[in-house]
Amino acid sequence: MSDFELMAELLLPNIKHTPEYYENLYPARNLLEGAAVTRIAPSPTGYLHLGVLFMALTNRIMADSTGGIMYTRIEDTDKKREVVGGTEDIVNGLHNFGIDMDEGFTYEGVKGEYGPYRQSDRAEIYQTYVKELIKKGLAYPCFCTAEELEAVRTEQEKNKIRTGYHGEWAKHRNITVDEAKALIDEGKPYVIRLKSGGSEERRITFTDGIKGKIEMPENDEDFVLLKSDGIPTYHFAHAVDDHLMHTTHVIRGDEWISSTPKHLELFKILGFKAPKYAHVAPIMKMDEGGKRKISKRKDPEAAVRYFIEEGFPPEAVIEYLMTIASSEFEQWRRANKTESYKKFPFNLKKMSLSGALFDGVKLLDVSRNIISLKSAAEVTEKITDWAKQFDTDFYEKLSRDAEFTGKVFAIDRDVPKPRKDLAKWSDAKEYSAYFFNETYIPCYEPLPGNIDASLAADLLKEYITVYDPADEQSEWFEKIKGICPKFDLAPDMKTYKASPEAFKGHPGEVSTIIRLAVTGRVNTPDLCGIMKALGKDEALKRINDAIAFYSK
Ligand code: GLU
């Protein structure tokens, strides 16, 4: 046995497999040429972050647009940061946004032939590959303590040398088996480091799917592959997992660009074909005149939960994120109004290089459009579901009389040009306030045009004589028009405009007075529909209250 082989046996005596074993266990995938295998590899460290949702969406459309597949791998190598239920939160959260995985951790449980899909269950696999590297003299144990590493760093800083464990600063690079054995016998903890063959003087280039050609110095750091507990670092796990799971495209946050030379070195020495990398810029926010990364600490919208609590339909959030994901999406959408976003021909090259700004106003707009196209039944159901979770008072009102609630949200729905009053389900509370006695606030002003209180009272009295709750929109409006001549009001806008002084009002003004009386507002959806929903008794009561107010 060579010294390197002896070292490998000393450090990892229990590892019996060789890499070939795993290469055979996880053969190439049976996919068509060009089909992308993508993945997200989140850490279960808490709630679903907007960045993870965005990354999942990007990976999903990349897989879909090439006829490929996407899987979820859980990167739980940092046990200190792990949160109970973190994995489920991510998978279920994505499912609520219509993003489901083909493999790995999915909404229907863990599935696939390339698992385990949780890194903490893969220790033996990583150790097998590390053992092979040690055997070849490409990895070695390092017994430096945190204090020693800190002392090296201070020394480097003092001498203006690039900090890190590289070259002559890599203290244990040439450690012998005997030295290692002695330290292990003393009970000293150690990590396994790469023996880097790179040089800072040389450059490597790679083509990033989003950012194009990138040139950087080679890695020359003997970075850690396995931590002292035998669990890999992100770098090593990434190389082994994405190789064995046959990932074709690693689409990940651009904070990983600076580590890519490390990863490319690993792929090379392990004899793996490197995946295509695409580094996605983070979603940004404007803050005090400057652009900054959206922050878990400062921004409520960093947590996907925020959008659910506010009552944005998940499909609206996705539609909005698609506009961030591709500069070509909106144009495509205009030409493909009813098509699923999944049909969009996604191209990584059209992603933002510097990070798209999160635009809350645009999200509201997108959402308003999406809600306007929904059926009355769906809107009613979604509002009720939302209220049940997030607003119990409102839910109590909505569930008191489901038929009535259905009528309220059916007004101006399922029509060719639906109104866009609701941008999120939470808006429904204010939108529908006047339908419920507890939240209806009478308000009889301002009266339109030249109409004074006594004329308003007379108009309402006259209206009561013709009001029939059975009237549909056109009859309803004919009756309003019919009232006008009796009060020397023009029956149509045109005459009124031509000679304003001759008339005191027009049908629009009469309906405004009725609208004020019935809703306390000057702008509402279809008033005939509102009165129908309220019912004859309530509508008449409110009109009579208004008459009393104007007659005072
Ligand atoms: N766990 C890594 C992260 O959350 C995954 C990066 C990757 O996609 O490779 O940043």
Coordinates of C-alpha atoms and ligand atoms in Angstrom, one line a residue:
M1 CA 0.0 0.0 0.0
S2 CA 1.2 3.5 -0.8
D3 CA 1.4 6.1 2.0
F4 CA -1.7 7.8 0.5
E5 CA -3.6 4.5 0.6
L6 CA -2.5 3.9 4.2
M7 CA -3.7 7.4 5.0
A8 CA -7.1 6.7 3.4
E9 CA -7.5 3.5 5.5
L10 CA -6.4 5.3 8.6
L11 CA -9.0 8.0 8.2
L12 CA -11.9 6.2 6.7
P13 CA -11.5 2.5 7.6
N14 CA -15.2 1.8 7.5
I15 CA -15.7 2.9 3.9
K16 CA -15.7 -0.3 1.8
H17 CA -17.3 0.9 -1.4
T18 CA -15.5 2.6 -4.2
P19 CA -16.8 5.3 -6.4
E20 CA -17.6 2.8 -9.1
Y21 CA -20.2 1.3 -6.8
Y22 CA -22.1 4.5 -6.8
E23 CA -21.5 5.2 -10.5
N24 CA -23.2 2.0 -11.2
L25 CA -26.0 2.6 -8.7
Y26 CA -26.9 5.9 -10.3
P27 CA -26.6 5.4 -14.1
A28 CA -27.3 8.2 -16.6
R29 CA -30.9 9.3 -16.8
N30 CA -33.0 8.2 -19.6
L31 CA -34.0 11.5 -21.0
L32 CA -34.1 13.0 -24.5
E33 CA -31.2 15.0 -25.8
G34 CA -31.3 18.5 -24.5
A35 CA -33.7 17.8 -21.6
A36 CA -32.5 19.7 -18.5
V37 CA -32.2 18.2 -15.1
T38 CA -32.6 21.0 -12.6
R39 CA -33.0 21.1 -8.9
I40 CA -33.3 23.3 -5.9
A41 CA -31.2 22.5 -2.9
P42 CA -32.6 24.5 -0.1
S43 CA -31.5 24.3 3.5
P44 CA -34.4 23.6 5.9
T45 CA -33.6 26.7 8.0
G46 CA -37.0 28.2 8.4
Y47 CA -39.8 29.7 6.4
L48 CA -40.0 29.6 2.6
H49 CA -38.0 32.6 1.4
L50 CA -39.0 34.6 -1.7
G51 CA -35.6 33.9 -3.2
V52 CA -36.2 30.1 -2.9
L53 CA -39.6 30.5 -4.6
F54 CA -38.0 32.5 -7.4
M55 CA -35.2 30.0 -7.7
A56 CA -37.7 27.1 -7.8
L57 CA -39.7 28.8 -10.4
T58 CA -36.7 29.4 -12.6
N59 CA -35.5 25.8 -12.3
R60 CA -39.0 24.5 -12.9
I61 CA -39.5 26.5 -16.1
M62 CA -36.0 25.6 -17.3
A63 CA -36.9 21.9 -16.8
D64 CA -40.3 22.2 -18.4
S65 CA -39.2 24.2 -21.4
T66 CA -36.7 21.5 -22.3
G67 CA -38.9 18.5 -21.5
G68 CA -36.6 17.7 -18.5
I69 CA -37.2 17.1 -14.8
M70 CA -36.6 18.9 -11.6
Y71 CA -35.9 17.6 -8.1
T72 CA -35.5 18.8 -4.6
R73 CA -32.4 17.9 -2.5
I74 CA -32.3 19.0 1.1
E75 CA -29.0 20.5 2.1
D76 CA -29.1 20.0 5.9
T77 CA -25.4 19.8 6.5
D78 CA -25.6 22.7 8.9
K79 CA -27.5 21.1 11.7
K80 CA -27.2 24.1 13.9
R81 CA -29.4 26.2 11.6
E82 CA -32.0 23.5 10.9
V83 CA -35.6 24.1 11.9
V84 CA -38.1 21.4 12.7
G85 CA -40.6 21.1 9.8
G86 CA -38.4 23.2 7.6
T87 CA -38.4 20.7 4.7
E88 CA -42.1 20.4 4.8
D89 CA -42.6 24.1 4.9
I90 CA -40.5 24.5 1.7
V91 CA -42.1 21.6 -0.2
N92 CA -45.7 22.4 0.8
G93 CA -45.1 26.1 0.3
L94 CA -43.9 25.6 -3.2
H95 CA -46.9 23.3 -3.9
N96 CA -49.2 26.1 -2.8
F97 CA -47.7 28.2 -5.6
G98 CA -48.2 25.4 -8.1
I99 CA -44.6 24.4 -8.2
D100 CA -44.2 20.7 -7.8
M101 CA -41.1 18.5 -8.1
D102 CA -40.7 15.3 -10.2
E103 CA -38.3 13.8 -7.8
G104 CA -36.6 14.1 -4.4
F105 CA -38.7 15.8 -1.7
T106 CA -42.0 16.3 -3.4
Y107 CA -45.5 17.1 -2.1
E108 CA -46.3 13.4 -2.4
G109 CA -43.3 12.3 -0.3
V110 CA -39.8 11.4 -1.3
K111 CA -39.4 9.7 -4.6
G112 CA -36.9 8.9 -7.3
E113 CA -34.0 6.6 -8.1
Y114 CA -31.2 8.9 -7.3
G115 CA -31.6 9.3 -3.6
P116 CA -31.2 9.7 -0.7
Y117 CA -32.1 13.3 -1.4
R118 CA -31.2 14.6 2.1
Q119 CA -27.5 15.3 2.5
S120 CA -27.3 14.1 6.1
D121 CA -28.4 10.6 4.7
R122 CA -25.5 10.6 2.2
A123 CA -22.5 10.7 4.5
E124 CA -21.2 7.3 3.3
I125 CA -21.3 8.4 -0.3
Y126 CA -19.3 11.6 0.3
Q127 CA -16.8 9.7 2.4
T128 CA -16.3 7.1 -0.4
Y129 CA -15.4 9.9 -2.8
V130 CA -13.1 11.6 -0.3
K131 CA -11.4 8.3 0.5
E132 CA -10.6 8.0 -3.2
L133 CA -9.1 11.5 -3.3
I134 CA -7.0 10.7 -0.2
K135 CA -5.8 7.5 -1.9
K136 CA -4.6 9.6 -4.8
G137 CA -2.9 12.2 -2.6
L138 CA -5.5 14.8 -3.5
A139 CA -6.9 15.2 -0.1
Y140 CA -5.5 15.1 3.4
P141 CA -6.4 15.6 7.1
C142 CA -5.9 18.9 8.7
F143 CA -5.7 19.2 12.5
C144 CA -5.5 23.0 12.8
T145 CA -7.6 24.4 15.5
A146 CA -9.8 27.5 15.1
E147 CA -7.2 29.5 17.0
E148 CA -4.3 28.3 14.8
L149 CA -6.3 29.3 11.7
E150 CA -7.0 32.7 13.2
A151 CA -3.3 33.2 13.9
V152 CA -2.5 32.3 10.3
R153 CA -5.0 34.8 9.1
T154 CA -3.6 37.6 11.3
E155 CA -0.1 36.9 10.1
Q156 CA -1.3 37.0 6.5
E157 CA -3.1 40.2 7.0
K158 CA -0.1 41.7 8.7
N159 CA 2.1 40.8 5.7
K160 CA -0.6 41.8 3.2
I161 CA -0.9 38.3 1.9
R162 CA -4.2 36.9 0.6
T163 CA -5.8 35.2 3.5
G164 CA -6.7 31.5 3.5
Y165 CA -5.4 28.0 3.7
H166 CA -3.3 27.9 0.6
G167 CA 0.3 27.1 -0.6
E168 CA 2.9 27.4 2.1
W169 CA 0.2 28.4 4.6
A170 CA -1.5 25.1 4.3
K171 CA 0.2 23.6 7.4
H172 CA -0.8 20.0 7.1
R173 CA -0.5 19.7 3.3
N174 CA 2.3 17.2 3.6
I175 CA 1.3 15.5 6.8
T176 CA 2.6 11.9 7.0
V177 CA 0.5 8.9 8.0
D178 CA 2.5 8.6 11.2
E179 CA 2.0 12.2 12.2
A180 CA -1.7 11.9 11.4
K181 CA -2.0 8.7 13.4
A182 CA -0.2 10.2 16.4
L183 CA -2.6 13.2 16.4
I184 CA -5.6 11.0 16.0
D185 CA -4.4 8.9 19.0
E186 CA -4.2 12.0 21.0
G187 CA -7.9 12.5 20.2
K188 CA -7.3 15.6 18.1
P189 CA -10.3 16.5 15.8
Y190 CA -9.6 17.0 12.1
V191 CA -11.2 17.9 8.8
I192 CA -10.3 16.6 5.4
R193 CA -9.0 19.2 3.0
L194 CA -8.5 19.2 -0.8
K195 CA -4.9 19.4 -1.8
S196 CA -5.5 22.0 -4.5
G197 CA -3.5 21.9 -7.7
G198 CA -4.6 25.3 -8.7
S199 CA -2.6 28.5 -8.9
E200 CA -3.7 32.1 -8.4
E201 CA -1.5 33.0 -11.4
R202 CA -3.7 31.0 -13.8
R203 CA -7.2 31.9 -14.8
I204 CA -10.1 29.7 -15.5
T205 CA -13.1 30.6 -17.7
F206 CA -16.5 29.2 -17.8
T207 CA -19.7 30.3 -19.5
D208 CA -22.5 31.2 -17.2
G209 CA -26.0 30.6 -18.6
I210 CA -27.1 34.0 -17.5
K211 CA -24.0 36.2 -17.2
G212 CA -22.0 34.8 -20.1
K213 CA -18.3 34.2 -20.1
I214 CA -16.7 34.6 -16.7
E215 CA -13.0 34.6 -16.1
M216 CA -11.5 34.2 -12.6
P217 CA -8.2 33.1 -11.0
E218 CA -8.1 29.4 -10.4
N219 CA -8.8 28.1 -6.9
D220 CA -5.6 27.4 -4.9
E221 CA -7.2 27.0 -1.5
D222 CA -7.0 23.7 0.3
F223 CA -10.6 24.2 1.3
V224 CA -12.5 21.7 3.6
L225 CA -14.3 18.8 2.0
L226 CA -15.4 17.0 5.1
K227 CA -15.9 18.7 8.4
S228 CA -14.8 17.1 11.6
D229 CA -18.1 15.3 12.0
G230 CA -17.6 13.6 8.6
I231 CA -20.3 15.8 7.0
P232 CA -19.3 17.5 3.8
T233 CA -19.1 21.2 3.1
Y234 CA -21.5 22.7 0.5
H235 CA -18.7 22.6 -2.1
F236 CA -18.0 18.9 -1.9
A237 CA -21.6 17.9 -1.5
H238 CA -22.6 20.0 -4.5
A239 CA -20.0 18.2 -6.7
V240 CA -20.8 14.7 -5.6
D241 CA -24.6 15.1 -5.5
D242 CA -25.0 17.0 -8.7
H243 CA -22.8 14.5 -10.5
L244 CA -24.6 11.4 -9.1
M245 CA -28.0 12.9 -9.6
H246 CA -27.1 13.9 -13.1
T247 CA -28.0 17.5 -12.8
T248 CA -27.4 19.2 -16.1
H249 CA -28.1 22.8 -15.0
V250 CA -27.1 24.3 -11.7
I251 CA -29.2 27.4 -11.4
R252 CA -28.4 29.0 -8.1
G253 CA -27.9 32.3 -6.4
D254 CA -25.1 34.5 -7.7
E255 CA -23.4 34.6 -4.3
W256 CA -21.9 31.2 -5.4
I257 CA -20.1 32.7 -8.4
S258 CA -17.0 33.3 -6.3
S259 CA -16.9 29.7 -5.3
T260 CA -17.3 28.3 -8.8
P261 CA -13.5 27.9 -9.4
K262 CA -13.5 25.6 -6.3
H263 CA -16.4 23.6 -7.8
L264 CA -14.8 23.4 -11.2
E265 CA -11.6 22.1 -9.6
L266 CA -13.6 19.5 -7.7
F267 CA -15.4 18.3 -10.8
K268 CA -12.1 18.0 -12.6
I269 CA -10.2 16.0 -10.0
L270 CA -13.2 13.8 -9.3
G271 CA -13.4 13.1 -13.0
F272 CA -16.9 14.4 -13.3
K273 CA -18.4 16.4 -16.2
A274 CA -19.2 19.8 -14.8
P275 CA -22.8 21.0 -15.1
K276 CA -23.9 24.2 -16.8
Y277 CA -23.9 26.9 -14.3
A278 CA -26.4 29.8 -14.3
H279 CA -26.1 32.3 -11.5
V280 CA -29.3 34.2 -10.7
A281 CA -29.1 37.7 -9.3
P282 CA -31.1 38.3 -6.1
I283 CA -34.4 40.1 -6.0
M284 CA -33.6 43.7 -5.0
K285 CA -35.4 46.5 -3.2
M286 CA -35.1 50.3 -3.3
D287 CA -34.1 51.6 0.1
E288 CA -33.2 55.2 0.8
G289 CA -32.4 55.8 -2.8
G290 CA -30.2 52.8 -3.2
K291 CA -30.8 49.2 -4.5
R292 CA -30.2 46.4 -2.0
K293 CA -30.9 42.7 -1.8
I294 CA -34.2 41.9 -0.3
S295 CA -33.6 41.1 3.3
K296 CA -35.1 38.5 5.6
R297 CA -34.6 40.9 8.5
K298 CA -36.0 44.1 7.0
D299 CA -38.6 43.2 4.4
P300 CA -41.8 41.4 5.2
E301 CA -42.1 40.4 1.6
A302 CA -38.9 38.3 1.9
A303 CA -41.1 35.6 3.4
V304 CA -43.5 34.0 1.0
R305 CA -45.9 33.7 3.9
Y306 CA -46.4 37.5 3.6
F307 CA -48.1 37.2 0.2
I308 CA -50.4 34.5 1.5
E309 CA -51.3 36.5 4.6
E310 CA -52.0 39.6 2.4
G311 CA -54.3 37.4 0.3
F312 CA -52.4 37.5 -3.1
P313 CA -53.5 34.6 -5.2
P314 CA -50.4 32.4 -5.6
E315 CA -50.8 32.5 -9.4
A316 CA -50.5 36.3 -9.3
V317 CA -47.2 36.1 -7.3
I318 CA -45.9 33.6 -9.9
E319 CA -47.1 35.7 -12.8
Y320 CA -45.3 38.6 -11.3
L321 CA -42.1 36.6 -10.6
M322 CA -42.2 35.5 -14.3
T323 CA -41.9 39.2 -15.3
I324 CA -38.8 39.3 -13.1
A325 CA -37.5 36.0 -14.4
S326 CA -37.5 37.1 -18.0
S327 CA -37.5 40.4 -19.8
E328 CA -39.5 38.8 -22.6
F329 CA -42.3 37.5 -20.5
E330 CA -44.7 40.5 -20.6
Q331 CA -44.5 40.7 -24.4
W332 CA -45.2 37.0 -24.6
R333 CA -48.1 37.4 -22.2
R334 CA -49.7 40.1 -24.3
A335 CA -49.7 37.7 -27.3
N336 CA -50.8 34.7 -25.2
K337 CA -53.3 36.0 -22.8
T338 CA -54.9 32.8 -21.5
E339 CA -51.9 30.5 -21.9
S340 CA -50.3 29.0 -18.8
Y341 CA -47.0 30.6 -17.9
K342 CA -45.5 27.1 -18.2
K343 CA -45.8 27.4 -22.0
F344 CA -43.5 30.4 -22.0
P345 CA -40.3 29.7 -24.0
F346 CA -37.9 30.4 -21.2
N347 CA -34.4 31.5 -22.0
L348 CA -31.8 31.9 -19.2
K349 CA -30.0 34.6 -21.2
K350 CA -32.9 37.0 -20.7
M351 CA -32.6 37.0 -16.9
S352 CA -31.5 40.2 -15.2
L353 CA -27.8 40.4 -14.7
S354 CA -27.8 42.8 -11.7
G355 CA -31.0 41.8 -9.9
A356 CA -34.5 42.9 -10.7
L357 CA -36.2 45.3 -8.4
F358 CA -39.2 44.1 -6.4
D359 CA -42.1 46.3 -7.5
G360 CA -45.0 46.0 -5.1
V361 CA -47.2 48.3 -7.3
K362 CA -46.7 46.1 -10.3
L363 CA -47.5 43.0 -8.3
L364 CA -50.8 44.6 -7.2
D365 CA -51.5 45.4 -10.9
V366 CA -50.8 41.9 -12.1
S367 CA -52.9 40.5 -9.2
R368 CA -55.8 42.8 -10.0
N369 CA -55.9 41.6 -13.5
I370 CA -55.7 38.0 -12.5
I371 CA -58.5 38.4 -10.0
S372 CA -60.7 40.3 -12.4
L373 CA -60.7 37.3 -14.7
K374 CA -61.8 34.8 -12.1
S375 CA -65.4 33.5 -11.8
A376 CA -67.7 34.8 -9.1
A377 CA -67.7 31.4 -7.5
E378 CA -64.0 31.2 -7.3
V379 CA -63.6 34.7 -6.0
T380 CA -66.2 34.0 -3.3
E381 CA -64.5 30.8 -2.3
K382 CA -61.0 32.3 -2.2
I383 CA -62.1 35.3 -0.2
T384 CA -63.9 33.1 2.3
D385 CA -60.9 30.7 2.6
W386 CA -58.6 33.7 3.1
A387 CA -60.8 35.2 5.8
K388 CA -61.2 31.9 7.6
Q389 CA -57.4 31.8 8.1
F390 CA -56.5 35.4 8.5
D391 CA -59.6 37.5 9.5
T392 CA -62.1 35.8 11.8
D393 CA -64.4 38.8 12.1
F394 CA -64.7 39.1 8.3
Y395 CA -65.1 35.3 8.1
E396 CA -68.0 35.4 10.5
K397 CA -69.8 37.9 8.3
L398 CA -69.1 36.0 5.1
S399 CA -70.2 32.7 6.5
R400 CA -73.4 34.0 8.1
D401 CA -75.3 33.7 4.8
A402 CA -73.3 32.1 2.1
E403 CA -75.9 32.8 -0.5
F404 CA -75.8 36.5 0.2
T405 CA -71.9 36.5 0.2
G406 CA -72.1 34.8 -3.2
K407 CA -74.3 37.6 -4.5
V408 CA -72.0 40.3 -3.2
F409 CA -69.0 39.0 -5.0
A410 CA -70.9 38.1 -8.1
I411 CA -71.6 41.8 -8.9
D412 CA -69.8 42.8 -12.1
R413 CA -68.1 39.4 -12.4
D414 CA -68.3 37.0 -15.3
V415 CA -68.8 40.0 -17.6
P416 CA -66.8 41.0 -20.7
K417 CA -65.1 43.9 -18.9
P418 CA -64.8 43.1 -15.3
R419 CA -63.8 45.7 -12.8
K420 CA -60.5 45.5 -11.0
D421 CA -61.4 46.5 -7.5
L422 CA -59.6 43.7 -5.8
A423 CA -55.9 43.2 -5.9
K424 CA -55.8 40.7 -3.1
W425 CA -58.3 38.8 -1.1
S426 CA -57.8 41.1 1.9
D427 CA -59.1 44.0 -0.1
A428 CA -62.5 42.3 -0.1
K429 CA -63.2 43.5 3.4
E430 CA -63.2 47.2 2.6
Y431 CA -64.7 46.5 -0.8
S432 CA -67.7 44.8 0.7
A433 CA -68.0 46.8 3.9
Y434 CA -71.3 48.4 3.1
F435 CA -73.1 45.1 2.5
F436 CA -72.8 44.3 6.2
N437 CA -74.7 46.4 8.7
E438 CA -71.8 46.3 11.2
T439 CA -69.4 47.9 8.7
Y440 CA -71.8 50.0 6.6
I441 CA -71.1 53.7 7.3
P442 CA -73.9 55.9 6.0
C443 CA -72.6 59.0 4.1
Y444 CA -74.8 61.2 2.1
E445 CA -72.3 63.7 0.7
P446 CA -71.1 65.1 -1.6
L447 CA -74.2 65.6 -3.7
P448 CA -73.4 65.7 -7.4
G449 CA -73.7 68.8 -9.7
N450 CA -76.2 71.5 -8.7
I451 CA -78.4 69.2 -6.7
D452 CA -79.2 70.4 -3.2
A453 CA -80.5 68.4 -0.2
S454 CA -84.2 69.1 -0.8
L455 CA -84.0 68.1 -4.5
A456 CA -82.0 64.9 -3.5
A457 CA -84.8 64.0 -1.1
D458 CA -87.5 64.6 -3.7
L459 CA -85.6 62.5 -6.3
L460 CA -85.2 59.6 -3.8
K461 CA -88.9 59.8 -2.9
E462 CA -89.8 59.7 -6.6
Y463 CA -87.4 56.8 -7.2
I464 CA -89.1 54.8 -4.4
T465 CA -92.3 54.9 -6.3
V466 CA -90.8 53.2 -9.4
Y467 CA -88.3 50.9 -7.7
D468 CA -88.8 47.3 -8.4
P469 CA -86.1 44.9 -7.0
A470 CA -86.9 42.5 -9.9
D471 CA -85.6 45.0 -12.5
E472 CA -82.5 44.0 -14.4
Q473 CA -79.8 46.6 -15.3
S474 CA -81.5 48.0 -18.4
E475 CA -85.0 48.5 -16.8
W476 CA -83.4 49.8 -13.7
F477 CA -81.6 52.5 -15.7
E478 CA -84.7 53.3 -17.8
K479 CA -86.5 54.1 -14.6
I480 CA -83.7 56.4 -13.5
K481 CA -83.9 58.2 -16.8
G482 CA -87.7 58.4 -16.5
I483 CA -87.3 60.3 -13.3
C484 CA -85.2 63.1 -14.9
P485 CA -87.9 64.9 -16.9
K486 CA -90.1 65.2 -13.9
F487 CA -87.4 67.2 -12.2
D488 CA -86.4 69.2 -15.3
L489 CA -83.3 67.0 -15.6
A490 CA -81.8 66.1 -18.9
P491 CA -82.5 62.5 -19.9
D492 CA -79.0 62.1 -21.3
M493 CA -75.5 63.5 -20.7
K494 CA -75.2 65.2 -24.1
T495 CA -78.1 67.7 -23.6
Y496 CA -76.8 68.4 -20.1
K497 CA -73.4 69.2 -21.4
A498 CA -74.7 71.4 -24.2
S499 CA -76.7 73.6 -21.9
P500 CA -75.7 73.0 -18.3
E501 CA -77.6 75.9 -16.8
A502 CA -80.9 74.6 -18.2
F503 CA -80.8 71.5 -16.1
K504 CA -80.2 70.6 -12.6
G505 CA -78.9 67.1 -13.2
H506 CA -78.9 64.0 -15.4
P507 CA -79.4 60.3 -14.9
G508 CA -75.8 59.8 -13.8
E509 CA -76.4 62.3 -11.0
V510 CA -79.6 60.6 -10.0
S511 CA -77.9 57.3 -9.8
T512 CA -75.1 58.9 -7.7
I513 CA -77.7 60.1 -5.2
I514 CA -79.1 56.6 -5.0
R515 CA -75.6 55.1 -4.8
L516 CA -74.7 57.4 -1.9
A517 CA -78.0 56.6 -0.1
V518 CA -77.5 52.8 -0.5
T519 CA -73.8 52.4 -0.1
G520 CA -72.4 55.6 1.4
R521 CA -70.0 55.8 -1.5
V522 CA -69.8 57.6 -4.8
N523 CA -67.9 54.8 -6.6
T524 CA -69.1 51.2 -6.5
P525 CA -69.7 48.4 -8.9
D526 CA -73.0 48.0 -10.6
L527 CA -75.6 49.7 -8.3
C528 CA -78.5 47.6 -9.7
G529 CA -76.6 44.5 -8.7
I530 CA -75.8 45.9 -5.3
M531 CA -79.5 46.7 -4.6
K532 CA -80.5 43.3 -5.7
A533 CA -77.9 41.7 -3.4
L534 CA -79.0 43.9 -0.4
G535 CA -82.6 43.0 -1.0
K536 CA -85.7 45.3 -1.1
D537 CA -86.1 45.9 2.6
E538 CA -82.5 46.9 3.2
A539 CA -82.3 49.0 0.1
L540 CA -85.5 50.8 0.9
K541 CA -84.5 51.3 4.5
R542 CA -81.2 53.0 3.4
I543 CA -83.0 55.2 0.9
N544 CA -85.5 56.3 3.5
D545 CA -82.8 57.1 6.0
A546 CA -81.2 59.2 3.3
I547 CA -84.5 61.0 2.6
A548 CA -84.7 61.7 6.3
F549 CA -81.2 63.1 6.4
Y550 CA -81.8 65.4 3.4
S551 CA -85.1 66.5 4.7
K552 CA -83.7 67.7 8.1
Ligands
GLU1 N1 -28.0 25.2 -0.2 C1 -27.5 26.1 -1.2 C2 -28.2 27.4 -1.0 O1 -29.3 27.4 -0.4 C3 -27.9 25.6 -2.6 C4 -27.2 26.3 -3.7 C5 -27.3 25.5 -4.9 O2 -28.4 25.5 -5.5 O3 -26.4 24.7 -5.2 O4 -27.7 28.4 -1.3

